[in-house]
Coordinates of C-alpha atoms in Angstrom, one line a residue:
K1 CA 17.2 10.1 25.3
M2 CA 14.6 8.1 23.4
T3 CA 14.0 5.9 26.5
V4 CA 13.3 9.0 28.6
K5 CA 10.8 10.4 26.1
A6 CA 9.0 7.1 25.9
V7 CA 8.6 7.1 29.7
K8 CA 7.4 10.6 30.0
M9 CA 5.0 10.4 27.0
P10 CA 4.0 6.8 26.5
C11 CA 1.2 7.8 24.2
M12 CA 3.7 9.4 21.8
A13 CA 6.2 6.6 21.8
P14 CA 6.3 4.0 19.0
N15 CA 5.0 0.5 19.6
V16 CA 7.9 -1.9 19.6
Y17 CA 7.2 -5.6 18.7
T18 CA 9.3 -8.6 18.0
E19 CA 7.0 -9.6 15.1
V20 CA 4.0 -8.1 13.3
P21 CA 1.4 -8.1 16.0
D22 CA -1.7 -8.8 13.8
G23 CA -3.7 -6.9 16.4
G24 CA -2.7 -4.9 19.6
W25 CA -2.7 -1.2 18.9
G26 CA -3.5 -2.1 15.3
W27 CA -7.2 -2.4 16.2
T28 CA -7.1 1.3 17.3
V29 CA -5.4 2.2 14.0
A30 CA -8.1 0.3 12.1
F31 CA -10.8 2.2 14.0
A32 CA -9.1 5.5 13.1
F33 CA -8.8 4.4 9.5
F34 CA -12.5 3.7 9.4
F35 CA -13.3 7.3 10.2
V36 CA -10.6 8.7 8.0
E37 CA -12.1 6.8 5.1
A38 CA -15.6 8.1 6.0
L39 CA -14.4 11.7 6.1
T40 CA -12.2 11.6 3.0
Y41 CA -13.5 9.3 0.2
G42 CA -16.9 9.2 1.8
I43 CA -17.2 13.0 1.3
I44 CA -15.8 12.9 -2.2
K45 CA -18.2 10.2 -3.3
S46 CA -21.1 12.1 -1.7
F47 CA -20.2 15.4 -3.5
G48 CA -22.6 14.5 -6.3
V49 CA -25.5 15.8 -4.1
F50 CA -24.1 19.3 -4.6
F51 CA -23.8 18.9 -8.4
N52 CA -27.1 20.4 -9.6
D53 CA -26.9 23.2 -6.9
L54 CA -23.5 24.3 -8.1
M55 CA -24.6 24.2 -11.7
E56 CA -27.6 26.4 -10.9
S57 CA -25.7 28.8 -8.6
F58 CA -22.7 29.3 -10.8
D59 CA -24.6 28.8 -14.1
E60 CA -21.9 26.3 -15.3
T61 CA -21.9 23.1 -17.4
N62 CA -21.4 19.5 -16.3
S63 CA -17.8 19.4 -17.4
R64 CA -16.8 22.6 -15.6
I65 CA -18.4 21.5 -12.4
S66 CA -16.8 18.1 -12.8
W67 CA -13.4 19.8 -12.7
I68 CA -13.9 20.5 -9.0
I69 CA -13.7 16.8 -8.0
S70 CA -11.3 16.1 -10.9
I71 CA -8.7 18.6 -9.6
C72 CA -9.3 17.4 -6.0
V73 CA -8.6 13.8 -7.0
F74 CA -5.6 14.9 -9.2
V75 CA -4.0 16.8 -6.4
Q76 CA -4.7 14.0 -3.9
T77 CA -3.0 11.4 -6.1
F78 CA -0.3 13.7 -7.7
T79 CA 1.0 14.7 -4.2
A80 CA 1.2 11.1 -3.0
P81 CA 5.1 11.0 -3.1
L82 CA 5.1 14.2 -1.0
S83 CA 2.9 12.4 1.5
T84 CA 5.3 9.5 1.6
V85 CA 8.3 11.8 2.1
L86 CA 6.6 13.8 4.9
S87 CA 5.5 10.6 6.6
N88 CA 9.0 9.1 6.5
R89 CA 10.4 12.4 7.8
F90 CA 7.9 13.6 10.4
G91 CA 5.8 10.4 11.1
H92 CA 2.4 9.3 10.0
R93 CA 0.6 10.9 13.0
F94 CA 1.7 14.5 12.3
V95 CA 1.1 14.3 8.6
V96 CA -2.5 12.9 9.0
M97 CA -3.4 15.6 11.5
A98 CA -2.0 18.3 9.2
G99 CA -4.1 16.8 6.4
G100 CA -7.2 17.0 8.5
V101 CA -6.7 20.7 9.1
L102 CA -6.2 21.4 5.3
I103 CA -9.3 19.4 4.4
S104 CA -11.5 21.3 6.8
T105 CA -10.0 24.6 5.9
G106 CA -10.7 24.0 2.2
M107 CA -14.3 23.0 2.7
V108 CA -15.1 25.8 5.0
I109 CA -13.7 28.4 2.6
A110 CA -15.5 26.7 -0.3
S111 CA -18.8 27.4 1.3
F112 CA -18.2 31.1 0.7
A113 CA -17.1 30.7 -3.0
R114 CA -18.5 33.1 -5.5
N115 CA -17.6 31.2 -8.7
V116 CA -16.4 27.8 -9.8
V117 CA -12.8 28.9 -9.9
D118 CA -12.9 29.5 -6.2
M119 CA -14.1 25.9 -5.8
Y120 CA -11.1 24.7 -7.9
V121 CA -8.7 26.3 -5.5
T122 CA -10.4 25.5 -2.2
I123 CA -11.8 22.0 -2.7
G124 CA -9.6 21.1 -5.6
V125 CA -6.2 22.2 -4.3
I126 CA -6.4 22.8 -0.5
S127 CA -8.7 20.0 0.4
G128 CA -7.2 17.7 -2.3
L129 CA -3.8 18.1 -0.7
G130 CA -5.3 17.4 2.7
Y131 CA -7.0 14.2 1.4
C132 CA -3.6 12.9 0.3
L133 CA -1.9 13.7 3.6
S134 CA -4.7 12.0 5.5
F135 CA -5.6 8.8 3.6
L136 CA -2.3 7.4 2.3
P137 CA -0.3 7.4 5.6
T138 CA -3.2 5.9 7.4
V139 CA -3.6 2.9 5.1
T140 CA 0.2 2.5 5.1
I141 CA 0.6 2.3 8.8
L142 CA -2.4 0.0 9.1
S143 CA -0.8 -2.5 6.7
Q144 CA 2.3 -2.5 9.0
Y145 CA 0.3 -3.6 12.1
F146 CA -1.2 -6.6 10.3
D147 CA 0.2 -9.6 8.3
K148 CA -2.1 -12.6 8.2
R149 CA -5.3 -10.5 8.8
R150 CA -4.2 -7.6 6.6
S151 CA -6.6 -8.1 3.8
L152 CA -9.6 -8.7 6.0
V153 CA -8.9 -5.9 8.5
T154 CA -8.2 -3.4 5.7
A155 CA -11.3 -4.3 3.8
V156 CA -13.5 -4.0 6.9
A157 CA -12.0 -0.7 8.0
S158 CA -12.3 0.7 4.5
T159 CA -16.1 0.3 4.7
G160 CA -16.1 3.7 6.5
E161 CA -16.5 5.5 3.2
C162 CA -19.4 3.2 2.3
F163 CA -21.3 4.0 5.5
A164 CA -20.4 7.7 5.0
V165 CA -22.0 7.7 1.5
F166 CA -25.0 5.8 2.8
S167 CA -25.6 8.3 5.6
F168 CA -24.2 11.5 4.2
A169 CA -26.1 11.5 0.9
P170 CA -29.6 11.5 2.4
A171 CA -28.5 13.7 5.4
I172 CA -26.9 16.4 3.2
T173 CA -29.9 16.3 0.8
A174 CA -32.2 16.9 3.8
L175 CA -29.9 19.5 5.3
K176 CA -29.8 21.4 2.0
E177 CA -33.6 21.7 2.1
Q178 CA -33.3 23.4 5.5
I179 CA -30.3 25.6 5.4
G180 CA -29.1 25.6 1.7
W181 CA -26.1 24.1 0.1
R182 CA -23.6 26.7 1.4
Y183 CA -24.2 26.1 5.1
S184 CA -24.4 22.3 4.4
L185 CA -20.9 22.5 2.8
L186 CA -19.7 24.5 5.9
S187 CA -21.1 21.8 8.2
V188 CA -19.3 19.1 6.3
G189 CA -16.0 21.1 6.6
V190 CA -16.4 21.4 10.4
L191 CA -17.2 17.6 10.6
Q192 CA -14.0 16.8 8.8
L193 CA -11.9 18.2 11.7
G194 CA -12.5 14.7 13.2
I195 CA -9.6 13.6 11.0
V196 CA -7.2 15.4 13.4
I197 CA -8.4 13.2 16.3
C198 CA -8.0 10.1 14.1
G199 CA -4.5 11.1 13.2
S200 CA -3.5 11.5 16.9
L201 CA -4.2 7.7 17.3
L202 CA -1.7 6.6 14.8
R203 CA 1.2 5.4 16.9
P204 CA 4.3 4.4 14.9
I205 CA 5.3 0.8 14.9
I206 CA 8.8 -0.7 15.1
V207 CA 9.3 -4.5 14.4
K208 CA 12.6 -5.8 15.8
E209 CA 13.3 -9.5 15.2
Q210 CA 14.7 -11.4 18.2
E211 CA 18.2 -12.6 17.6
V212 CA 17.4 -16.1 18.9
V213 CA 19.8 -17.9 16.6
K214 CA 22.8 -15.9 17.8
A215 CA 21.9 -16.0 21.5
Q216 CA 20.9 -19.7 22.0
P217 CA 23.8 -21.8 20.8
P218 CA 27.0 -21.0 22.8
E219 CA 29.9 -20.8 20.4
E220 CA 32.5 -22.0 22.8
P221 CA 31.4 -25.6 23.2
A222 CA 30.7 -26.0 19.5
E223 CA 34.1 -24.5 18.7
T224 CA 35.8 -26.8 21.1
K225 CA 34.0 -29.8 19.6
Y226 CA 35.1 -29.0 16.1
M227 CA 38.7 -28.3 17.4
L228 CA 38.9 -31.7 19.0
E229 CA 37.5 -33.5 16.0
N230 CA 40.0 -31.9 13.7
E231 CA 43.0 -31.8 16.0
Q232 CA 44.9 -34.3 13.9
T233 CA 44.1 -32.3 10.8
R234 CA 45.5 -29.2 12.3
T235 CA 48.7 -30.8 13.5
S236 CA 49.3 -32.4 10.1
I237 CA 48.7 -29.1 8.2
E238 CA 50.7 -26.9 10.5
S239 CA 53.7 -29.3 10.5
I240 CA 54.3 -28.4 6.8
D241 CA 55.1 -24.9 8.0
S242 CA 53.1 -23.4 5.1
G243 CA 52.0 -20.4 7.2
V244 CA 48.4 -21.2 6.4
E245 CA 45.9 -22.3 9.0
I246 CA 42.6 -23.8 7.8
T247 CA 40.0 -23.9 10.6
T248 CA 37.0 -26.1 10.0
S249 CA 34.8 -24.6 12.7
P250 CA 31.1 -23.9 12.4
S251 CA 31.9 -20.2 12.2
N252 CA 33.8 -20.8 9.0
V253 CA 31.2 -22.9 7.2
P254 CA 29.9 -21.0 4.2
G255 CA 26.4 -19.6 5.0
K256 CA 27.1 -19.4 8.7
T257 CA 30.4 -17.7 8.8
K258 CA 31.7 -15.1 11.1
A259 CA 35.1 -13.4 11.1
E260 CA 37.0 -13.8 14.4
P261 CA 40.4 -12.2 14.7
K262 CA 43.0 -14.5 16.1
S263 CA 45.4 -13.1 18.6
E264 CA 46.4 -16.1 20.7
E265 CA 49.7 -17.1 19.1
P266 CA 52.5 -14.8 18.0
K267 CA 53.3 -17.0 15.0
E268 CA 52.7 -15.5 11.6
H269 CA 49.7 -17.3 10.2
V270 CA 47.3 -16.3 7.5
Q271 CA 43.8 -17.3 8.5
I272 CA 41.5 -18.0 5.5
V273 CA 38.0 -17.0 6.5
V274 CA 35.0 -16.7 4.3
D275 CA 32.7 -14.0 5.7
S276 CA 29.5 -14.2 3.6
N277 CA 26.9 -13.6 6.3
S278 CA 28.3 -10.6 8.1
T279 CA 25.5 -8.1 9.0
P280 CA 26.1 -4.8 7.2
P281 CA 25.3 -1.6 8.9
E282 CA 21.7 -0.6 8.6
P283 CA 21.2 1.8 5.7
K284 CA 19.4 5.1 6.2
T285 CA 15.7 5.0 5.5
K286 CA 15.0 6.5 2.1
L287 CA 12.4 9.2 2.1
L288 CA 11.1 7.9 -1.3
D289 CA 12.4 4.8 -3.1
F290 CA 11.8 5.0 -6.8
S291 CA 13.6 1.7 -7.3
V292 CA 10.1 0.1 -7.5
M293 CA 9.9 1.5 -11.0
K294 CA 12.4 -1.1 -12.1
D295 CA 10.0 -3.8 -11.2
Y296 CA 8.0 -4.8 -14.3
S297 CA 5.2 -6.3 -12.1
F298 CA 4.8 -3.0 -10.3
I299 CA 4.7 -1.1 -13.6
C300 CA 1.9 -3.3 -14.9
Y301 CA 0.1 -2.9 -11.6
A302 CA 0.5 0.9 -11.8
F303 CA -1.0 1.0 -15.2
F304 CA -3.9 -1.1 -13.9
G305 CA -4.5 1.6 -11.2
L306 CA -4.2 4.3 -13.9
F307 CA -7.0 3.0 -16.1
A308 CA -9.1 1.6 -13.3
T309 CA -9.3 5.0 -11.7
L310 CA -11.4 6.1 -14.6
G311 CA -14.2 3.9 -13.3
F312 CA -13.9 4.7 -9.6
F313 CA -15.3 8.2 -9.3
A314 CA -17.5 9.1 -12.3
P315 CA -20.4 6.6 -11.5
S316 CA -20.7 8.1 -8.0
L317 CA -20.8 11.6 -9.5
Y318 CA -23.2 10.9 -12.3
I319 CA -25.6 8.4 -10.8
I320 CA -27.9 11.1 -9.4
P321 CA -27.9 13.2 -12.6
L322 CA -28.6 10.0 -14.6
S323 CA -31.5 9.0 -12.4
L324 CA -32.9 12.6 -12.6
S325 CA -32.7 12.4 -16.4
L326 CA -34.8 9.2 -16.3
G327 CA -37.5 11.0 -14.4
I328 CA -36.6 9.6 -10.9
S329 CA -37.3 12.0 -8.0
K330 CA -34.4 13.5 -5.9
D331 CA -35.3 11.4 -2.9
H332 CA -35.3 8.1 -4.8
S333 CA -32.0 9.2 -6.5
A334 CA -30.4 9.6 -3.1
Y335 CA -31.6 6.1 -2.1
I336 CA -29.9 4.7 -5.2
L337 CA -26.6 6.2 -4.1
S338 CA -27.1 4.9 -0.6
A339 CA -27.9 1.4 -1.9
M340 CA -24.7 1.5 -3.9
A341 CA -22.8 2.4 -0.7
I342 CA -24.3 -0.5 1.3
A343 CA -23.5 -2.9 -1.5
E344 CA -20.0 -1.7 -1.5
V345 CA -19.7 -2.5 2.3
F346 CA -20.6 -6.1 1.6
G347 CA -18.2 -6.2 -1.4
R348 CA -15.3 -5.0 0.7
I349 CA -16.0 -7.4 3.5
S350 CA -16.4 -10.3 1.1
A351 CA -13.2 -9.5 -0.7
G352 CA -11.3 -9.2 2.6
W353 CA -12.7 -12.5 3.7
V354 CA -11.8 -14.3 0.5
L355 CA -8.3 -12.8 0.3
N356 CA -7.7 -13.8 3.9
K357 CA -7.9 -17.5 2.9
K358 CA -4.7 -19.4 2.4
P359 CA -3.3 -20.6 0.2
I360 CA -4.7 -18.3 -2.5
R361 CA -3.3 -16.2 -5.3
K362 CA -4.8 -12.8 -4.4
I363 CA -3.9 -11.2 -7.7
Y364 CA -6.1 -13.5 -9.7
I365 CA -9.1 -12.9 -7.3
E366 CA -8.5 -9.1 -7.9
L367 CA -8.6 -9.7 -11.7
I368 CA -11.9 -11.5 -11.6
C369 CA -13.4 -8.7 -9.6
V370 CA -12.1 -6.1 -12.1
V371 CA -13.6 -8.0 -15.0
L372 CA -17.0 -8.1 -13.2
L373 CA -16.7 -4.4 -12.4
S374 CA -16.3 -3.7 -16.1
V375 CA -19.5 -5.7 -16.7
A376 CA -21.4 -3.6 -14.1
L377 CA -20.3 -0.4 -15.8
F378 CA -21.5 -1.5 -19.2
A379 CA -24.9 -2.4 -17.6
F380 CA -25.8 1.1 -16.5
P381 CA -26.8 2.5 -19.9
F382 CA -29.4 -0.3 -20.3
A383 CA -31.3 0.7 -17.2
S384 CA -34.4 2.7 -18.0
E385 CA -36.3 3.0 -14.7
F386 CA -35.8 3.0 -10.9
W387 CA -35.5 -0.7 -10.2
G388 CA -33.2 -1.3 -13.2
L389 CA -30.9 1.5 -12.1
M390 CA -31.1 0.3 -8.5
T391 CA -30.1 -3.2 -9.6
C392 CA -27.1 -1.9 -11.6
S393 CA -26.1 0.3 -8.7
I394 CA -26.1 -2.6 -6.2
F395 CA -24.1 -4.8 -8.5
F396 CA -21.6 -2.0 -9.3
G397 CA -21.3 -1.1 -5.6
F398 CA -20.6 -4.7 -4.6
M399 CA -17.9 -5.1 -7.3
L400 CA -16.5 -1.7 -6.6
G401 CA -16.0 -2.7 -2.9
T402 CA -14.1 -5.8 -3.9
V403 CA -11.6 -3.7 -5.9
A404 CA -11.5 -0.3 -4.1
G405 CA -10.8 -1.9 -0.7
T406 CA -8.0 -4.1 -1.8
H407 CA -6.1 -2.5 -4.7
I408 CA -3.7 -0.4 -2.5
P409 CA -3.2 -3.0 0.3
L410 CA -2.4 -5.5 -2.4
L411 CA 0.9 -3.7 -3.0
A412 CA 2.1 -5.3 0.2
E413 CA 1.8 -8.8 -1.4
D414 CA 4.9 -10.5 -2.8
D415 CA 3.2 -10.7 -6.2
V416 CA 3.6 -6.9 -6.5
V417 CA 6.4 -5.3 -4.4
G418 CA 6.1 -6.7 -0.8
I419 CA 5.6 -5.1 2.6
A420 CA 9.2 -3.8 2.8
K421 CA 8.6 -1.4 -0.1
M422 CA 4.9 -0.8 0.6
S423 CA 5.3 2.9 1.7
S424 CA 7.3 4.1 -1.3
A425 CA 5.3 1.9 -3.7
A426 CA 2.0 3.3 -2.5
G427 CA 3.2 6.9 -3.0
V428 CA 4.4 6.2 -6.6
Y429 CA 1.3 4.1 -7.4
V430 CA -1.1 6.8 -6.3
F431 CA 1.0 9.4 -8.0
I432 CA 0.6 7.5 -11.3
Q433 CA -3.2 7.3 -10.7
S434 CA -3.3 11.1 -10.6
L435 CA -3.4 11.4 -14.4
A436 CA -6.6 9.3 -14.6
G437 CA -8.0 11.2 -11.6
L438 CA -7.5 14.5 -13.4
A439 CA -8.8 13.3 -16.8
G440 CA -11.6 10.9 -15.8
P441 CA -14.5 13.1 -14.6
P442 CA -13.9 16.0 -17.1
L443 CA -13.7 13.4 -19.9
A444 CA -17.0 12.0 -18.8
G445 CA -18.4 15.5 -18.5
V446 CA -17.3 16.4 -22.1
L447 CA -18.9 13.2 -23.4
V448 CA -22.2 14.1 -21.6
D449 CA -22.2 17.6 -22.9
T450 CA -21.4 16.4 -26.5
T451 CA -23.9 13.5 -26.6
Q452 CA -26.5 14.9 -24.2
N453 CA -26.6 11.5 -22.7
Y454 CA -25.3 10.4 -19.4
S455 CA -24.7 6.8 -20.7
S456 CA -21.6 7.9 -22.5
A457 CA -19.9 8.7 -19.1
F458 CA -20.4 5.1 -18.0
Y459 CA -19.1 3.7 -21.3
S460 CA -15.9 5.7 -20.9
C461 CA -15.5 4.3 -17.4
A462 CA -16.1 0.8 -18.6
A463 CA -13.5 1.1 -21.3
G464 CA -10.9 2.3 -18.8
M465 CA -11.7 -0.6 -16.5
V466 CA -11.2 -3.1 -19.3
L467 CA -7.8 -1.7 -20.0
G468 CA -7.0 -1.9 -16.3
A469 CA -7.9 -5.6 -16.3
V470 CA -5.5 -6.3 -19.2
F471 CA -2.6 -4.8 -17.3
L472 CA -3.6 -6.5 -14.1
S473 CA -3.5 -9.9 -15.9
L474 CA 0.2 -9.2 -16.7
V475 CA 1.4 -8.6 -13.1
R476 CA 1.9 -12.2 -12.1
P477 CA 3.6 -13.3 -15.3
C478 CA 6.0 -10.3 -15.0
K479 CA 6.8 -11.1 -11.4
A480 CA 7.4 -14.8 -12.1
G481 CA 9.8 -13.9 -15.0
L482 CA 11.6 -11.3 -12.8
C483 CA 12.1 -13.8 -10.0
H484 CA 13.4 -16.4 -12.4
R485 CA 15.9 -14.0 -13.8
Q486 CA 17.0 -12.9 -10.4
Q487 CA 17.5 -16.5 -9.3
Q488 CA 19.6 -17.2 -12.4
C489 CA 21.8 -14.2 -11.7
A490 CA 22.2 -15.2 -8.1
E491 CA 23.2 -18.7 -9.1
Q492 CA 25.7 -17.3 -11.6
G493 CA 27.1 -14.9 -9.0
A494 CA 27.5 -17.7 -6.5
A495 CA 29.3 -19.9 -9.0
E496 CA 31.8 -17.1 -9.8
V497 CA 32.5 -16.1 -6.2
V498 CA 32.7 -19.6 -4.6
P499 CA 35.1 -21.9 -6.5
D500 CA 34.0 -25.5 -6.9
L501 CA 36.3 -27.3 -4.4
P502 CA 36.4 -31.1 -4.2
D503 CA 34.8 -32.7 -1.2
D504 CA 38.1 -34.3 -0.3
F505 CA 40.0 -31.0 -0.3
I506 CA 41.3 -31.4 3.3
E507 CA 41.9 -35.1 2.9
M508 CA 44.2 -34.3 -0.1
D509 CA 46.3 -31.9 2.0
I510 CA 46.4 -34.4 4.8
G511 CA 47.6 -37.0 2.5
K512 CA 50.3 -34.7 1.2
A513 CA 51.3 -33.9 4.7
E514 CA 51.6 -37.6 5.7
N515 CA 53.7 -38.4 2.6
S516 CA 56.0 -35.5 3.4
G517 CA 56.3 -36.8 6.9
K518 CA 57.2 -40.3 5.8
G519 CA 59.7 -38.9 3.4
C520 CA 61.5 -37.0 6.1
D521 CA 61.5 -40.1 8.4
S522 CA 63.0 -42.2 5.7
V523 CA 65.8 -39.7 5.2

């Protein structure tokens, strides 16, 4: 049935490869991911241009307006396991298309909001759920299409959000001057329907390894060869009439064993066969695998994501209010946000290029970038005029690109969980980030309202990033310790299961058989 469907609708059928293609239809998926990034995170990071308009229209404080994006990010990250379950059940394509519809619906309804609570429900809950269903399955399936080029392709494709911020911030600012913030928000919601088109391009991938080892060497000649070499051994052993046949064929060598029932002779024989490499039946795919929570390296990496998230969104939200508080005009403030986005493009591409080099320990490169990102956040409060703030924004944007474009794809590396558990790990990882996504922007807003200084928001982000760097530095030591313990357990298990037999085991039995034969002859 599946073959018939594939013939009738080839565009809907999964792509089947014998190995990870590192290209092919993956380039189309990367193209789709570029626009998904632009229409999800690009819009979220550009939402700061609506900040002052919402405060004036609804007569609300910084902290209450910050809850709009905070709830949106929380719902986006908190529902990540749901995104994983739905993707494993219905496929990535359907989930992403449904997410695009939710995002557009929430934004369009938000343009008619009468108070900030309406914004919480429309943008925060409805669009937030759509962001989760759109982004996470796209980055997951993109990682499955690439292996050697994964870091570079993901980094380049993720620059979509940077180009979106660069273009959307000035465009929305100019559009607001012409039609107002409500119709501008409505236009953004209609534009986000493009995610549905991007989702339709996400063809599933199936990687089936060729069974070359089993097909190439014919077993008959090899079996015959071993039988001839050990013919004397067989004769000697069977003459004892012990009822035990020991076959030293390649199929019975430990590590390359295969059970073969013997039905040639009617004699009662017990065949001793060690079957240590039989292929078990394929287990059913788990909708969500929480076993990654037993991995200490993943736990440390999840805490890194938890604290680092504090520094991801707040600077983009508060850079325009900070520049306005320093007496910088609205147009120049938009240019600062655009410059940050362009610098982030170069940061993502540079990180992807560096991480694509081999051999290299990618987790340490990520750690260096996180430390430098913390320095960039600490530098913002010391800027007092346009060019100082522009310099800090460019430095921050570049370092943000190195981290934001690689922290989720890095889950596929063996230092964290590996590509096999990438889907479930990404869901759990983003789910843990939800706490910081919920608390980050409102915490910064409360600090701003309390201190009447936007610098406090950047200090809180920097503190979270430093804590994230501490946990990131523990990932590799935890992984190395876990692998060492697993190796010890495997060695102990092998020692218990396989008894230590002397090398001359067969020769000893042959000797016994020959002595018995001589004894019988003498009698």
